[in-house]
């Protein structure tokens, strides 16, 4: 056979089909799944932090309600008012602890064990000996003499440290608004 005859038998060059955009390559599927998973995680984390801020705001509002009830009362017996505030304060702090540490048997703690729990779990920098004694045994007393302002400040700091971590006071003020 002649080379001319052989060349005549060859077919024309066929171009490959155009690359289609669908279905994408496996790498794009993996990237899409990673982006989707990251988006879901980010939304979940944002909602979780929003809920923590909301719960913290409600706990601080409850504590402020107790404080305003103390400051707005017109009772002449300041010791009785302080005792009522100590009991309400203790109740709010205990409820926050029960929500935040459900497995820690917080409800059964009392006395020095309760004060030690407060010291260990949150920012208790404002917890002095006077407040510690009142938190330990104040509810069993008939009269109470404690600095209510310092106690309220301790409660706000402790609750904020549990829910929002060690953040600046500017963020703490933002939660109070």
XYZ file of N, CA, C and O in Angstrom:
708
model
N 0.819 -1.165 0.000
C 0.000 0.000 0.000
C 0.870 1.236 0.000
O 1.906 1.278 0.621
N 0.300 2.101 -0.684
C 0.972 3.352 -0.879
C 0.672 4.258 0.323
O -0.379 4.193 0.919
N 1.578 5.107 0.658
C 1.353 6.007 1.798
C 0.207 6.959 1.535
O -0.495 7.385 2.439
N -0.026 7.276 0.262
C -1.154 8.147 -0.082
C -2.466 7.453 0.234
O -3.399 8.068 0.720
N -2.526 6.184 -0.070
C -3.746 5.419 0.196
C -3.984 5.289 1.697
O -5.121 5.352 2.175
N -2.921 5.107 2.423
C -3.039 4.987 3.879
C -3.516 6.311 4.492
O -4.356 6.326 5.398
N -3.014 7.388 3.997
C -3.432 8.692 4.521
C -4.883 8.976 4.172
O -5.605 9.611 4.945
N -5.338 8.499 3.077
C -6.726 8.716 2.672
C -7.687 7.946 3.564
O -8.849 8.321 3.725
N -7.206 6.876 4.142
C -8.063 6.070 4.999
C -8.208 6.674 6.404
O -9.098 6.289 7.154
N -7.339 7.586 6.764
C -7.419 8.204 8.111
C -8.616 9.130 8.195
O -8.972 9.829 7.254
N -9.241 9.145 9.382
C -10.393 10.023 9.617
C -9.894 11.389 10.088
O -8.765 11.541 10.555
N -10.760 12.387 9.933
C -10.408 13.727 10.400
C -10.244 13.730 11.929
O -10.747 12.869 12.641
N -9.580 14.746 12.409
C -9.381 14.895 13.854
C -10.715 15.272 14.487
O -11.397 16.200 14.043
N -11.070 14.547 15.550
C -12.303 14.842 16.288
C -11.932 15.587 17.564
O -11.116 15.120 18.351
N -12.535 16.716 17.766
C -12.297 17.487 18.991
C -13.101 16.863 20.141
O -14.213 16.382 19.930
N -12.531 16.899 21.317
C -13.285 16.342 22.457
C -14.497 17.216 22.764
O -14.556 18.388 22.390
N -15.474 16.626 23.473
C -16.673 17.376 23.860
C -16.288 18.467 24.853
O -15.324 18.344 25.613
N -17.056 19.565 24.874
C -16.777 20.652 25.808
C -16.950 20.156 27.244
O -17.801 19.324 27.524
N -16.116 20.703 28.101
C -16.202 20.336 29.508
C -17.473 20.952 30.073
O -17.696 22.155 29.966
N -18.277 20.128 30.721
C -19.538 20.637 31.249
C -19.343 21.096 32.701
O -18.466 20.611 33.408
N -20.173 22.025 33.082
C -20.094 22.524 34.454
C -20.837 21.625 35.425
O -20.701 21.763 36.632
N -21.649 20.747 34.925
C -22.397 19.849 35.799
C -22.255 18.445 35.300
O -22.387 18.221 34.113
N -22.014 17.525 36.114
C -21.754 17.525 37.549
C -20.326 17.974 37.835
O -19.428 17.705 37.059
N -20.151 18.664 38.946
C -18.806 19.143 39.278
C -17.881 17.983 39.660
O -18.326 16.899 40.006
N -16.636 18.296 39.669
C -15.616 17.320 40.042
C -15.736 17.008 41.538
O -16.289 17.792 42.315
N -15.223 15.864 41.985
C -15.339 15.480 43.398
C -14.749 16.508 44.362
O -15.240 16.682 45.476
N -13.739 17.202 43.962
C -13.146 18.224 44.840
C -14.126 19.336 45.163
O -14.159 19.854 46.286
N -14.949 19.716 44.175
C -15.946 20.754 44.420
C -17.030 20.253 45.375
O -17.551 21.017 46.186
N -17.399 18.979 45.273
C -18.380 18.406 46.213
C -17.833 18.442 47.640
O -18.545 18.800 48.584
N -16.580 18.076 47.799
C -15.954 18.100 49.128
C -15.916 19.528 49.661
O -16.249 19.779 50.830
N -15.540 20.477 48.814
C -15.495 21.875 49.230
C -16.886 22.374 49.626
O -17.046 23.067 50.640
N -17.902 21.998 48.852
C -19.271 22.415 49.172
C -19.715 21.835 50.509
O -20.338 22.530 51.321
N -19.392 20.571 50.756
C -19.761 19.954 52.038
C -19.036 20.621 53.203
O -19.629 20.839 54.264
N -17.762 20.943 53.013
C -17.016 21.637 54.063
C -17.598 23.016 54.352
O -17.739 23.415 55.515
N -17.933 23.752 53.307
C -18.536 25.078 53.495
C -19.895 24.981 54.172
O -20.224 25.771 55.061
N -20.691 24.004 53.771
C -22.010 23.818 54.366
C -21.889 23.428 55.836
O -22.588 23.977 56.696
N -20.991 22.499 56.133
C -20.764 22.093 57.527
C -20.251 23.247 58.374
O -20.685 23.444 59.515
N -19.324 24.022 57.826
C -18.792 25.184 58.556
C -19.880 26.214 58.804
O -19.943 26.824 59.875
N -20.739 26.409 57.816
C -21.847 27.359 57.979
C -22.800 26.922 59.074
O -23.216 27.730 59.909
N -23.158 25.638 59.085
C -24.045 25.130 60.132
C -23.399 25.259 61.512
O -24.045 25.637 62.485
N -22.096 24.932 61.614
C -21.403 25.052 62.893
C -21.359 26.507 63.350
O -21.590 26.789 64.525
N -21.085 27.408 62.440
C -21.022 28.834 62.779
C -22.378 29.347 63.252
O -22.459 30.052 64.270
N -23.435 28.974 62.559
C -24.783 29.395 62.978
C -25.124 28.809 64.334
O -25.662 29.500 65.202
N -24.790 27.538 64.553
C -25.056 26.898 65.850
C -24.292 27.603 66.968
O -24.841 27.859 68.044
N -23.038 27.931 66.718
C -22.211 28.594 67.740
C -22.739 30.002 68.049
O -22.783 30.419 69.197
N -23.147 30.725 67.017
C -23.696 32.068 67.221
C -24.972 31.993 68.039
O -25.185 32.784 68.967
N -25.840 31.038 67.723
C -27.089 30.880 68.479
C -26.812 30.476 69.923
O -27.475 30.943 70.853
N -25.816 29.621 70.112
C -25.457 29.187 71.456
C -24.950 30.379 72.281
O -25.359 30.559 73.440
N -24.091 31.196 71.709
C -23.581 32.368 72.424
C -24.688 33.386 72.676
O -24.737 34.012 73.741
N -25.591 33.529 71.723
C -26.733 34.434 71.907
C -27.619 33.960 73.057
O -28.065 34.764 73.877
N -27.845 32.659 73.127
C -28.654 32.116 74.223
C -27.962 32.295 75.565
O -28.618 32.594 76.574
N -26.635 32.106 75.610
C -25.905 32.327 76.862
C -26.022 33.782 77.316
O -26.222 34.058 78.489
N -25.894 34.704 76.375
C -26.028 36.119 76.720
C -27.436 36.414 77.219
O -27.627 37.194 78.152
N -28.426 35.801 76.610
C -29.808 36.023 77.007
C -30.071 35.468 78.409
O -30.700 36.138 79.237
N -29.576 34.271 78.687
C -29.750 33.678 80.017
C -29.012 34.514 81.059
O -29.535 34.762 82.149
N -27.817 34.973 80.712
C -27.061 35.823 81.634
C -27.815 37.120 81.902
O -27.892 37.577 83.044
N -28.379 37.686 80.862
C -29.139 38.929 81.020
C -30.341 38.731 81.948
O -30.618 39.564 82.805
N -31.027 37.600 81.800
C -32.170 37.325 82.663
C -31.745 37.097 84.114
O -32.423 37.553 85.047
N -30.637 36.394 84.310
C -30.145 36.162 85.670
C -29.734 37.480 86.328
O -30.040 37.720 87.501
N -29.063 38.336 85.563
C -28.671 39.640 86.117
C -29.900 40.514 86.389
O -29.921 41.272 87.366
N -30.910 40.399 85.554
C -32.148 41.155 85.784
C -32.834 40.664 87.056
O -33.377 41.473 87.830
N -32.812 39.369 87.301
C -33.393 38.821 88.529
C -32.638 39.340 89.755
O -33.237 39.706 90.763
N -31.311 39.382 89.648
C -30.501 39.900 90.747
C -30.776 41.391 90.963
O -30.892 41.846 92.106
N -30.914 42.138 89.881
C -31.235 43.565 89.996
C -32.612 43.777 90.613
O -32.813 44.727 91.366
N -33.546 42.907 90.291
C -34.877 43.000 90.889
C -34.796 42.838 92.402
O -35.439 43.582 93.152
N -34.003 41.875 92.849
C -33.818 41.684 94.293
C -33.193 42.931 94.925
O -33.612 43.363 95.996
N -32.203 43.493 94.236
C -31.521 44.675 94.771
C -32.466 45.882 94.822
O -32.491 46.620 95.802
N -33.252 46.067 93.776
C -34.193 47.197 93.756
C -35.303 47.012 94.781
O -35.805 47.991 95.342
N -35.678 45.782 95.031
C -36.665 45.518 96.076
C -36.097 45.917 97.439
O -36.810 46.428 98.293
N -34.784 45.673 97.627
C -34.139 46.054 98.885
C -34.036 47.575 99.004
O -34.379 48.145 100.031
N -33.573 48.215 97.937
C -33.358 49.664 98.019
C -34.665 50.445 98.013
O -34.730 51.541 98.560
N -35.703 49.902 97.434
C -36.976 50.616 97.351
C -37.913 50.353 98.511
O -38.978 50.963 98.598
N -37.526 49.454 99.403
C -38.408 49.119 100.529
C -38.421 50.253 101.543
O -37.422 50.933 101.755
N -39.567 50.442 102.146
C -39.720 51.509 103.137
C -39.848 50.957 104.548
O -40.358 51.628 105.436
N -39.382 49.736 104.739
C -39.446 49.123 106.063
C -38.385 49.770 106.952
O -37.283 50.080 106.515
N -38.706 49.950 108.214
C -37.774 50.576 109.153
C -36.681 49.611 109.608
O -35.592 50.038 109.963
N -36.958 48.343 109.601
C -36.004 47.353 110.091
C -35.037 46.970 108.971
O -35.330 46.123 108.132
N -33.880 47.617 108.953
C -32.890 47.391 107.909
C -32.315 45.975 107.975
O -32.003 45.375 106.946
N -32.201 45.426 109.176
C -31.687 44.064 109.341
C -32.587 43.035 108.684
O -32.111 42.095 108.033
N -33.885 43.209 108.805
C -34.834 42.288 108.171
C -34.765 42.418 106.653
O -34.828 41.410 105.936
N -34.646 43.647 106.167
C -34.514 43.853 104.730
C -33.238 43.201 104.188
O -33.259 42.581 103.121
N -32.146 43.340 104.913
C -30.890 42.717 104.498
C -31.014 41.200 104.484
O -30.533 40.537 103.572
N -31.666 40.669 105.510
C -31.858 39.222 105.581
C -32.696 38.728 104.405
O -32.380 37.705 103.790
N -33.745 39.455 104.070
C -34.571 39.093 102.922
C -33.742 39.163 101.635
O -33.833 38.289 100.783
N -32.907 40.209 101.510
C -32.062 40.326 100.326
C -31.064 39.170 100.243
O -30.850 38.610 99.167
N -30.466 38.810 101.377
C -29.507 37.700 101.389
C -30.184 36.416 100.923
O -29.635 35.657 100.115
N -31.382 36.159 101.391
C -32.103 34.944 100.988
C -32.457 34.982 99.505
O -32.326 33.979 98.800
N -32.902 36.134 99.012
C -33.223 36.250 97.585
C -31.956 36.131 96.728
O -31.959 35.477 95.684
N -30.882 36.769 97.176
C -29.602 36.689 96.486
C -29.127 35.245 96.405
O -28.734 34.760 95.344
N -29.180 34.565 97.538
C -28.762 33.169 97.605
C -29.604 32.305 96.669
O -29.092 31.406 96.008
N -30.889 32.597 96.606
C -31.783 31.846 95.719
C -31.416 32.047 94.254
O -31.370 31.082 93.476
N -31.149 33.280 93.863
C -30.780 33.563 92.469
C -29.460 32.892 92.122
O -29.337 32.233 91.071
N -28.467 33.029 92.985
C -27.155 32.437 92.734
C -27.269 30.912 92.651
O -26.668 30.275 91.788
N -28.064 30.329 93.526
C -28.230 28.869 93.521
C -28.930 28.405 92.231
O -28.567 27.391 91.652
N -29.941 29.151 91.781
C -30.621 28.778 90.535
C -29.677 28.883 89.335
O -29.701 28.035 88.449
N -28.847 29.912 89.316
C -27.856 30.045 88.245
C -26.892 28.863 88.285
O -26.565 28.271 87.249
N -26.460 28.508 89.479
C -25.536 27.377 89.623
C -26.198 26.068 89.209
O -25.565 25.215 88.577
N -27.473 25.894 89.538
C -28.188 24.677 89.135
C -28.311 24.571 87.622
O -28.204 23.481 87.057
N -28.531 25.693 86.963
C -28.632 25.676 85.499
C -27.264 25.449 84.878
O -27.118 24.682 83.929
N -26.261 26.093 85.430
C -24.935 26.034 84.827
C -24.184 24.743 85.165
O -23.373 24.273 84.378
N -24.424 24.181 86.334
C -23.752 22.955 86.776
C -24.792 21.936 87.240
O -24.888 21.640 88.430
N -25.584 21.376 86.331
C -26.670 20.486 86.749
C -26.186 19.179 87.381
O -26.893 18.591 88.192
N -24.988 18.737 87.073
C -24.507 17.471 87.588
C -23.718 17.608 88.883
O -23.245 16.630 89.412
N -23.585 18.804 89.425
C -22.704 19.044 90.569
C -23.400 18.942 91.921
O -22.793 19.263 92.933
N -24.656 18.535 91.993
C -25.396 18.435 93.257
C -25.394 19.756 94.018
O -25.183 19.798 95.223
N -25.613 20.824 93.318
C -25.579 22.166 93.893
C -26.699 22.350 94.917
O -26.533 23.030 95.922
N -27.830 21.736 94.672
C -28.983 21.927 95.552
C -28.707 21.449 96.969
O -29.273 21.984 97.921
N -27.834 20.473 97.118
C -27.575 19.932 98.454
C -26.463 20.662 99.187
O -26.210 20.377 100.361
N -25.792 21.592 98.541
C -24.687 22.307 99.183
C -25.215 23.342 100.166
O -26.218 24.001 99.921
N -24.515 23.479 101.244
C -24.870 24.483 102.241
C -23.648 24.841 103.068
O -22.635 24.142 103.046
N -23.735 25.927 103.788
C -22.645 26.336 104.667
C -21.366 26.629 103.912
O -21.349 27.276 102.867
N -20.256 26.145 104.466
C -18.944 26.401 103.867
C -18.787 25.715 102.510
O -18.064 26.217 101.647
N -19.456 24.584 102.306
C -19.378 23.897 101.014
C -19.980 24.770 99.911
O -19.475 24.805 98.789
N -21.056 25.477 100.224
C -21.685 26.379 99.256
C -20.750 27.536 98.916
O -20.589 27.909 97.758
N -20.110 28.113 99.923
C -19.177 29.224 99.698
C -17.966 28.737 98.905
O -17.496 29.435 97.993
N -17.467 27.544 99.226
C -16.338 26.989 98.467
C -16.719 26.761 97.013
O -15.914 26.990 96.105
N -17.942 26.313 96.776
C -18.425 26.123 95.409
C -18.425 27.450 94.659
O -17.989 27.526 93.513
N -18.906 28.503 95.302
C -18.928 29.832 94.674
C -17.511 30.288 94.361
O -17.246 30.839 93.286
N -16.590 30.049 95.288
C -15.197 30.453 95.062
C -14.558 29.686 93.914
O -13.787 30.249 93.142
N -14.875 28.403 93.783
C -14.216 27.567 92.774
C -14.769 27.769 91.370
O -14.041 27.669 90.404
N -16.051 28.034 91.243
C -16.683 27.970 89.931
C -16.721 29.283 89.171
O -16.853 29.273 87.960
N -16.671 30.386 89.823
C -16.775 31.660 89.118
C -15.819 32.688 89.689
O -15.038 32.410 90.592
N -15.900 33.896 89.159
C -15.072 35.001 89.641
C -15.644 35.489 90.967
O -16.668 36.154 91.017
N -14.960 35.127 92.038
C -15.431 35.496 93.370
C -14.467 36.476 94.028
O -14.243 36.422 95.235
N -13.922 37.376 93.238
C -12.941 38.320 93.772
C -13.555 39.255 94.821
O -12.855 39.769 95.681
N -14.859 39.477 94.764
C -15.512 40.346 95.733
C -16.026 39.624 96.962
O -16.668 40.222 97.814
N -15.737 38.339 97.081
C -16.225 37.536 98.198
C -15.296 37.695 99.397
O -14.250 37.081 99.482
N -15.698 38.545 100.331
C -14.909 38.731 101.546
C -15.461 37.828 102.652
O -16.433 37.097 102.459
N -14.845 37.878 103.838
C -15.251 36.997 104.942
C -16.668 37.290 105.410
O -17.417 36.378 105.772
N -17.057 38.568 105.406
C -18.398 38.954 105.860
C -19.474 38.368 104.938
O -20.445 37.769 105.403
N -19.271 38.512 103.642
C -20.241 37.977 102.684
C -20.234 36.449 102.723
O -21.292 35.817 102.643
N -19.053 35.852 102.887
C -18.971 34.394 102.964
C -19.745 33.869 104.167
O -20.462 32.866 104.064
N -19.631 34.550 105.297
C -20.361 34.115 106.497
C -21.862 34.254 106.293
O -22.643 33.386 106.710
N -22.278 35.327 105.658
C -23.711 35.536 105.417
C -24.247 34.498 104.434
O -25.351 33.972 104.611
N -23.475 34.176 103.388
C -23.919 33.163 102.434
C -23.966 31.775 103.075
O -24.805 30.953 102.726
N -23.064 31.533 104.016
C -23.035 30.231 104.679
C -24.213 30.047 105.621
O -24.917 29.038 105.563
N -24.411 31.010 106.498
C -25.378 30.815 107.580
C -26.377 31.943 107.732
O -27.144 31.969 108.689
N -26.391 32.894 106.788
C -27.260 34.061 106.907
C -28.732 33.732 106.905
O -29.526 34.369 107.585
N -29.115 32.721 106.163
C -30.544 32.418 106.076
C -31.090 31.822 107.361
O -32.297 31.746 107.555
N -30.203 31.384 108.265
C -30.655 30.810 109.527
C -30.620 31.831 110.657
O -30.920 31.494 111.791
N -30.255 33.050 110.359
C -30.148 34.099 111.365
C -31.454 34.888 111.425
O -32.252 34.864 110.496
N -31.641 35.593 112.504
C -32.817 36.460 112.600
C -32.476 37.893 112.228
O -33.367 38.679 111.932
N -31.197 38.221 112.262
C -30.753 39.574 111.937
C -29.469 39.452 111.117
O -28.656 38.573 111.342
N -29.291 40.365 110.191
C -28.151 40.281 109.283
C -27.586 41.677 109.068
O -28.330 42.628 108.865
N -26.258 41.781 109.108
C -25.597 43.050 108.842
C -24.511 42.799 107.800
O -23.435 42.303 108.112
N -24.812 43.126 106.541
C -23.882 42.885 105.449
C -23.963 44.063 104.478
O -24.988 44.735 104.387
N -22.863 44.292 103.782
C -22.835 45.335 102.762
C -23.560 44.807 101.522
O -23.029 43.995 100.760
N -24.780 45.256 101.325
C -25.624 44.762 100.235
C -25.054 45.176 98.882
O -25.128 44.410 97.914
N -24.464 46.359 98.802
C -23.883 46.812 97.532
C -22.740 45.901 97.098
O -22.649 45.518 95.921
N -21.873 45.545 98.041
C -20.755 44.645 97.729
C -21.274 43.263 97.350
O -20.746 42.610 96.438
N -22.313 42.831 98.023
C -22.895 41.524 97.734
C -23.523 41.510 96.337
O -23.376 40.535 95.594
N -24.214 42.583 95.971
C -24.814 42.685 94.642
C -23.729 42.707 93.570
O -23.861 42.066 92.522
N -22.651 43.425 93.821
C -21.534 43.480 92.882
C -20.903 42.087 92.713
O -20.568 41.683 91.594
N -20.764 41.359 93.820
C -20.246 39.989 93.762
C -21.152 39.120 92.895
O -20.677 38.358 92.046
N -22.451 39.219 93.091
C -23.388 38.415 92.321
C -23.311 38.708 90.837
O -23.310 37.798 90.007
N -23.244 39.990 90.481
C -23.149 40.352 89.061
C -21.851 39.836 88.445
O -21.853 39.300 87.341
N -20.753 39.973 89.168
C -19.466 39.502 88.666
C -19.461 37.986 88.523
O -18.979 37.451 87.522
N -20.015 37.290 89.505
C -20.009 35.828 89.490
C -20.874 35.288 88.349
O -20.459 34.394 87.612
N -22.063 35.837 88.186
C -22.959 35.384 87.119
C -22.349 35.678 85.751
O -22.348 34.826 84.859
N -21.801 36.864 85.578
C -21.193 37.230 84.302
C -20.007 36.328 83.983
O -19.830 35.907 82.839
N -19.207 36.005 84.990
C -18.043 35.147 84.734
C -18.461 33.734 84.351
O -17.779 33.071 83.574
N -19.578 33.263 84.890
C -20.038 31.920 84.530
C -20.510 31.860 83.087
O -20.177 30.929 82.353
N -21.302 32.819 82.689
C -21.921 32.756 81.373
C -21.082 33.360 80.265
O -21.113 32.883 79.143
N -20.367 34.398 80.557
C -19.648 35.098 79.489
C -18.140 34.989 79.628
O -17.413 35.590 78.850
N -17.651 34.284 80.615
C -16.218 34.141 80.807
C -15.635 35.414 81.385
O -16.320 36.283 81.901
N -14.350 35.524 81.295
C -13.660 36.695 81.837
C -13.596 37.771 80.768
O -12.592 37.947 80.101
N -14.695 38.498 80.613
C -14.750 39.565 79.630
C -14.653 40.903 80.344
O -14.824 41.009 81.546
N -14.422 41.928 79.556
C -14.230 43.264 80.114
C -15.521 43.826 80.675
O -16.616 43.400 80.333
N -15.402 44.805 81.537
C -16.574 45.442 82.134
C -17.437 46.138 81.104
O -18.629 46.287 81.307
N -16.857 46.566 79.990
C -17.669 47.233 78.973
C -18.696 46.272 78.401
O -19.833 46.649 78.155
N -18.303 45.016 78.207
C -19.258 44.028 77.737
C -20.258 43.698 78.839
O -21.412 43.405 78.579
N -19.813 43.728 80.101
C -20.702 43.483 81.229
C -21.770 44.570 81.302
O -22.932 44.295 81.542
N -21.359 45.789 81.057
C -22.328 46.889 81.043
C -23.313 46.738 79.898
O -24.476 47.048 80.030
N -22.829 46.220 78.751
C -23.699 46.019 77.598
C -24.777 44.988 77.904
O -25.914 45.125 77.484
N -24.439 43.950 78.682
C -25.406 42.923 79.054
C -26.458 43.504 79.970
O -27.632 43.146 79.910
N -26.080 44.449 80.835
C -27.037 45.036 81.782
C -28.063 45.918 81.101
O -29.109 46.180 81.653
N -27.754 46.444 79.931
C -28.691 47.345 79.239
C -29.920 46.640 78.745
O -30.058 45.554 78.515
